[in-house]
Amino acid sequence: MPTPSPTLHRPAPHPPLLTLDGSGLVEEIERYLASLPPSARPAIPYVCPLGSTLQPWNAGYPPPRRTPLDRLLRRPARPVEVTVAGHLRLTSRYLAAAGWLQGAMWDAGGRVCLLGAQAAVLAHGYGTPYTVRRARTQVMEVLHATGRPVPSPDSYNDAPGTTQADVHRLLDQAAARAGVLGI
């Protein structure tokens, strides 16, 4: 009867690999979070600690395209139709991409104020002057509804205590309002 060799050993088995799909961990966490009272849930959206992918300010909107007739008549492309809410979101994204400025519409470095960002979005072919006027009306409505009675969005932009985050928050609130109104 042969005896096993004492030098032969077997490696320890590896623990089974857990995957997000197979472990049930995600579902367990979601159930736990859903069981928390609303006061214990975070009031802000989750922000990935790994960062985000840089995108152009006009991502999700097609660029204006000149038709053969536009080229023949040497005219600019027809503007891309955007809603008032879309214009306000694009304005905020343009401000974030170009940089924010107080006291002037733009500077040599390309930074813009609120009005400069709206003008730039329009100049890049998104929306019409009518869209911009309606967007500015929504911004004014939010300013007055939140207890900031200023004569124009530009005076709010240039106020000493206003920050870039304040302007983005204002544009986000105005876009949400326009979205609720369906414009």
Tab-separated table of C-alpha atoms in Angstrom:
chain	number	residue	atom	x	y	z
A	1	MET	CA	0.000	0.000	0.000
A	2	PRO	CA	1.632	3.227	-1.144
A	3	THR	CA	1.890	6.052	1.359
A	4	PRO	CA	1.446	9.686	0.377
A	5	SER	CA	4.561	11.760	0.126
A	6	PRO	CA	4.978	14.156	3.115
A	7	THR	CA	6.331	16.962	0.864
A	8	LEU	CA	3.226	17.117	-1.312
A	9	HIS	CA	0.838	19.832	-0.190
A	10	ARG	CA	-2.196	21.402	-1.714
A	11	PRO	CA	-2.630	25.157	-1.934
A	12	ALA	CA	-5.372	26.609	0.194
A	13	PRO	CA	-8.549	27.179	-1.787
A	14	HIS	CA	-9.266	30.795	-2.745
A	15	PRO	CA	-12.397	32.352	-1.338
A	16	PRO	CA	-15.163	32.603	-3.886
A	17	LEU	CA	-15.100	35.788	-5.893
A	18	LEU	CA	-17.903	38.167	-4.994
A	19	THR	CA	-19.356	40.244	-7.719
A	20	LEU	CA	-21.765	43.096	-7.323
A	21	ASP	CA	-24.359	41.203	-9.283
A	22	GLY	CA	-24.090	37.907	-7.480
A	23	SER	CA	-23.447	38.916	-3.890
A	24	GLY	CA	-26.694	40.699	-3.136
A	25	LEU	CA	-24.675	43.431	-1.433
A	26	VAL	CA	-26.083	46.219	-3.592
A	27	GLU	CA	-29.657	45.155	-2.911
A	28	GLU	CA	-28.937	44.922	0.821
A	29	ILE	CA	-27.481	48.451	0.867
A	30	GLU	CA	-30.406	49.814	-1.134
A	31	ARG	CA	-32.891	48.192	1.268
A	32	TYR	CA	-31.034	49.645	4.242
A	33	LEU	CA	-30.959	53.143	2.748
A	34	ALA	CA	-34.660	52.927	1.869
A	35	SER	CA	-35.448	51.965	5.465
A	36	LEU	CA	-33.829	55.132	6.852
A	37	PRO	CA	-36.155	57.984	7.807
A	38	PRO	CA	-36.117	60.928	5.359
A	39	SER	CA	-34.249	63.106	7.870
A	40	ALA	CA	-31.318	60.644	7.875
A	41	ARG	CA	-31.007	60.511	4.092
A	42	PRO	CA	-28.547	62.875	2.469
A	43	ALA	CA	-30.233	65.963	1.025
A	44	ILE	CA	-27.657	66.387	-1.738
A	45	PRO	CA	-27.017	64.123	-4.712
A	46	TYR	CA	-24.145	61.677	-4.585
A	47	VAL	CA	-20.909	62.956	-6.080
A	48	CYS	CA	-18.459	60.364	-7.273
A	49	PRO	CA	-15.113	60.725	-5.433
A	50	LEU	CA	-13.284	59.646	-8.580
A	51	GLY	CA	-14.294	62.797	-10.442
A	52	SER	CA	-16.156	63.202	-13.676
A	53	THR	CA	-15.388	63.203	-17.356
A	54	LEU	CA	-14.825	66.590	-18.915
A	55	GLN	CA	-17.401	67.379	-21.548
A	56	PRO	CA	-17.844	70.373	-23.806
A	57	TRP	CA	-20.298	72.967	-22.498
A	58	ASN	CA	-22.741	72.165	-25.324
A	59	ALA	CA	-22.682	68.369	-24.861
A	60	GLY	CA	-26.029	66.828	-25.700
A	61	TYR	CA	-26.981	69.574	-28.151
A	62	PRO	CA	-26.214	69.269	-31.853
A	63	PRO	CA	-23.937	71.927	-33.295
A	64	PRO	CA	-25.580	74.373	-35.709
A	65	ARG	CA	-25.121	73.099	-39.269
A	66	ARG	CA	-25.125	75.232	-42.378
A	67	THR	CA	-27.225	73.879	-45.194
A	68	PRO	CA	-26.102	74.154	-48.827
A	69	LEU	CA	-28.572	77.046	-49.204
A	70	ASP	CA	-26.979	78.783	-46.200
A	71	ARG	CA	-23.569	78.435	-47.849
A	72	LEU	CA	-24.862	79.635	-51.196
A	73	LEU	CA	-26.503	82.709	-49.659
A	74	ARG	CA	-23.517	83.235	-47.335
A	75	ARG	CA	-25.622	83.305	-44.205
A	76	PRO	CA	-25.084	81.672	-40.824
A	77	ALA	CA	-26.668	78.378	-39.905
A	78	ARG	CA	-30.186	78.354	-38.513
A	79	PRO	CA	-30.053	78.396	-34.704
A	80	VAL	CA	-30.509	75.136	-32.842
A	81	GLU	CA	-33.865	75.199	-31.088
A	82	VAL	CA	-33.546	75.080	-27.320
A	83	THR	CA	-36.128	75.569	-24.620
A	84	VAL	CA	-35.829	78.355	-22.084
A	85	ALA	CA	-34.779	75.749	-19.507
A	86	GLY	CA	-32.208	74.379	-21.960
A	87	HIS	CA	-30.824	77.860	-22.592
A	88	LEU	CA	-30.426	78.448	-18.844
A	89	ARG	CA	-28.611	75.124	-18.406
A	90	LEU	CA	-26.340	75.886	-21.359
A	91	THR	CA	-25.630	79.319	-19.874
A	92	SER	CA	-24.562	77.727	-16.591
A	93	ARG	CA	-22.387	75.200	-18.402
A	94	TYR	CA	-20.804	77.930	-20.522
A	95	LEU	CA	-20.039	79.940	-17.371
A	96	ALA	CA	-18.391	76.884	-15.827
A	97	ALA	CA	-16.297	76.246	-18.944
A	98	ALA	CA	-15.259	79.822	-19.687
A	99	GLY	CA	-14.962	81.161	-16.155
A	100	TRP	CA	-17.009	83.765	-14.312
A	101	LEU	CA	-16.477	87.512	-14.179
A	102	GLN	CA	-17.995	90.503	-12.400
A	103	GLY	CA	-18.118	94.070	-13.641
A	104	ALA	CA	-17.759	93.381	-17.374
A	105	MET	CA	-19.399	91.175	-19.995
A	106	TRP	CA	-16.100	89.435	-20.799
A	107	ASP	CA	-12.372	89.853	-20.409
A	108	ALA	CA	-9.266	89.033	-22.444
A	109	GLY	CA	-9.011	85.623	-20.764
A	110	GLY	CA	-12.462	84.607	-22.031
A	111	ARG	CA	-14.252	84.799	-18.680
A	112	VAL	CA	-17.834	86.064	-18.888
A	113	CYS	CA	-20.575	87.425	-16.658
A	114	LEU	CA	-24.139	86.115	-16.660
A	115	LEU	CA	-25.159	88.335	-19.586
A	116	GLY	CA	-21.928	87.517	-21.431
A	117	ALA	CA	-22.611	83.791	-21.062
A	118	GLN	CA	-26.150	84.202	-22.394
A	119	ALA	CA	-24.814	86.215	-25.334
A	120	ALA	CA	-22.137	83.589	-26.016
A	121	VAL	CA	-24.675	80.735	-26.006
A	122	LEU	CA	-26.789	82.731	-28.458
A	123	ALA	CA	-23.758	83.601	-30.611
A	124	HIS	CA	-22.786	79.918	-30.800
A	125	GLY	CA	-26.156	79.257	-32.441
A	126	TYR	CA	-28.288	77.965	-29.570
A	127	GLY	CA	-31.696	79.578	-29.307
A	128	THR	CA	-32.981	82.935	-30.455
A	129	PRO	CA	-33.058	86.417	-28.917
A	130	TYR	CA	-36.638	85.636	-27.882
A	131	THR	CA	-35.410	82.566	-25.972
A	132	VAL	CA	-32.814	84.715	-24.191
A	133	ARG	CA	-35.416	87.348	-23.188
A	134	ARG	CA	-37.708	84.650	-21.800
A	135	ALA	CA	-34.781	83.086	-19.927
A	136	ARG	CA	-33.887	86.445	-18.370
A	137	THR	CA	-37.524	86.819	-17.304
A	138	GLN	CA	-37.317	83.462	-15.512
A	139	VAL	CA	-34.112	84.555	-13.773
A	140	MET	CA	-35.816	87.759	-12.625
A	141	GLU	CA	-38.831	85.798	-11.373
A	142	VAL	CA	-36.555	83.602	-9.252
A	143	LEU	CA	-34.619	86.600	-7.948
A	144	HIS	CA	-37.783	88.352	-6.826
A	145	ALA	CA	-39.393	85.174	-5.465
A	146	THR	CA	-36.326	84.511	-3.305
A	147	GLY	CA	-36.277	87.991	-1.804
A	148	ARG	CA	-33.591	89.561	-3.972
A	149	PRO	CA	-35.362	92.504	-5.634
A	150	VAL	CA	-32.701	93.705	-8.067
A	151	PRO	CA	-33.314	95.711	-11.230
A	152	SER	CA	-31.666	93.103	-13.496
A	153	PRO	CA	-29.848	89.779	-13.409
A	154	ASP	CA	-26.684	91.681	-14.312
A	155	SER	CA	-26.842	93.807	-11.165
A	156	TYR	CA	-27.171	90.595	-9.139
A	157	ASN	CA	-24.147	89.144	-10.990
A	158	ASP	CA	-22.091	92.251	-10.196
A	159	ALA	CA	-23.173	92.602	-6.542
A	160	PRO	CA	-20.189	92.442	-4.150
A	161	GLY	CA	-21.441	89.398	-2.198
A	162	THR	CA	-22.390	87.296	-5.231
A	163	THR	CA	-20.230	84.260	-6.004
A	164	GLN	CA	-20.027	82.048	-9.066
A	165	ALA	CA	-21.828	79.325	-7.104
A	166	ASP	CA	-24.677	81.786	-6.437
A	167	VAL	CA	-25.027	82.465	-10.151
A	168	HIS	CA	-25.046	78.739	-10.979
A	169	ARG	CA	-27.649	78.121	-8.270
A	170	LEU	CA	-29.776	80.957	-9.652
A	171	LEU	CA	-29.568	79.561	-13.188
A	172	ASP	CA	-30.439	76.081	-11.923
A	173	GLN	CA	-33.499	77.397	-10.051
A	174	ALA	CA	-34.615	79.409	-13.080
A	175	ALA	CA	-34.156	76.354	-15.363
A	176	ALA	CA	-36.202	74.238	-12.941
A	177	ARG	CA	-38.935	76.895	-12.914
A	178	ALA	CA	-38.937	77.067	-16.710
A	179	GLY	CA	-39.088	73.281	-16.862
A	180	VAL	CA	-42.137	73.210	-14.572
A	181	LEU	CA	-43.784	75.836	-16.794
A	182	GLY	CA	-42.958	73.729	-19.864
A	183	ILE	CA	-40.906	76.404	-21.574
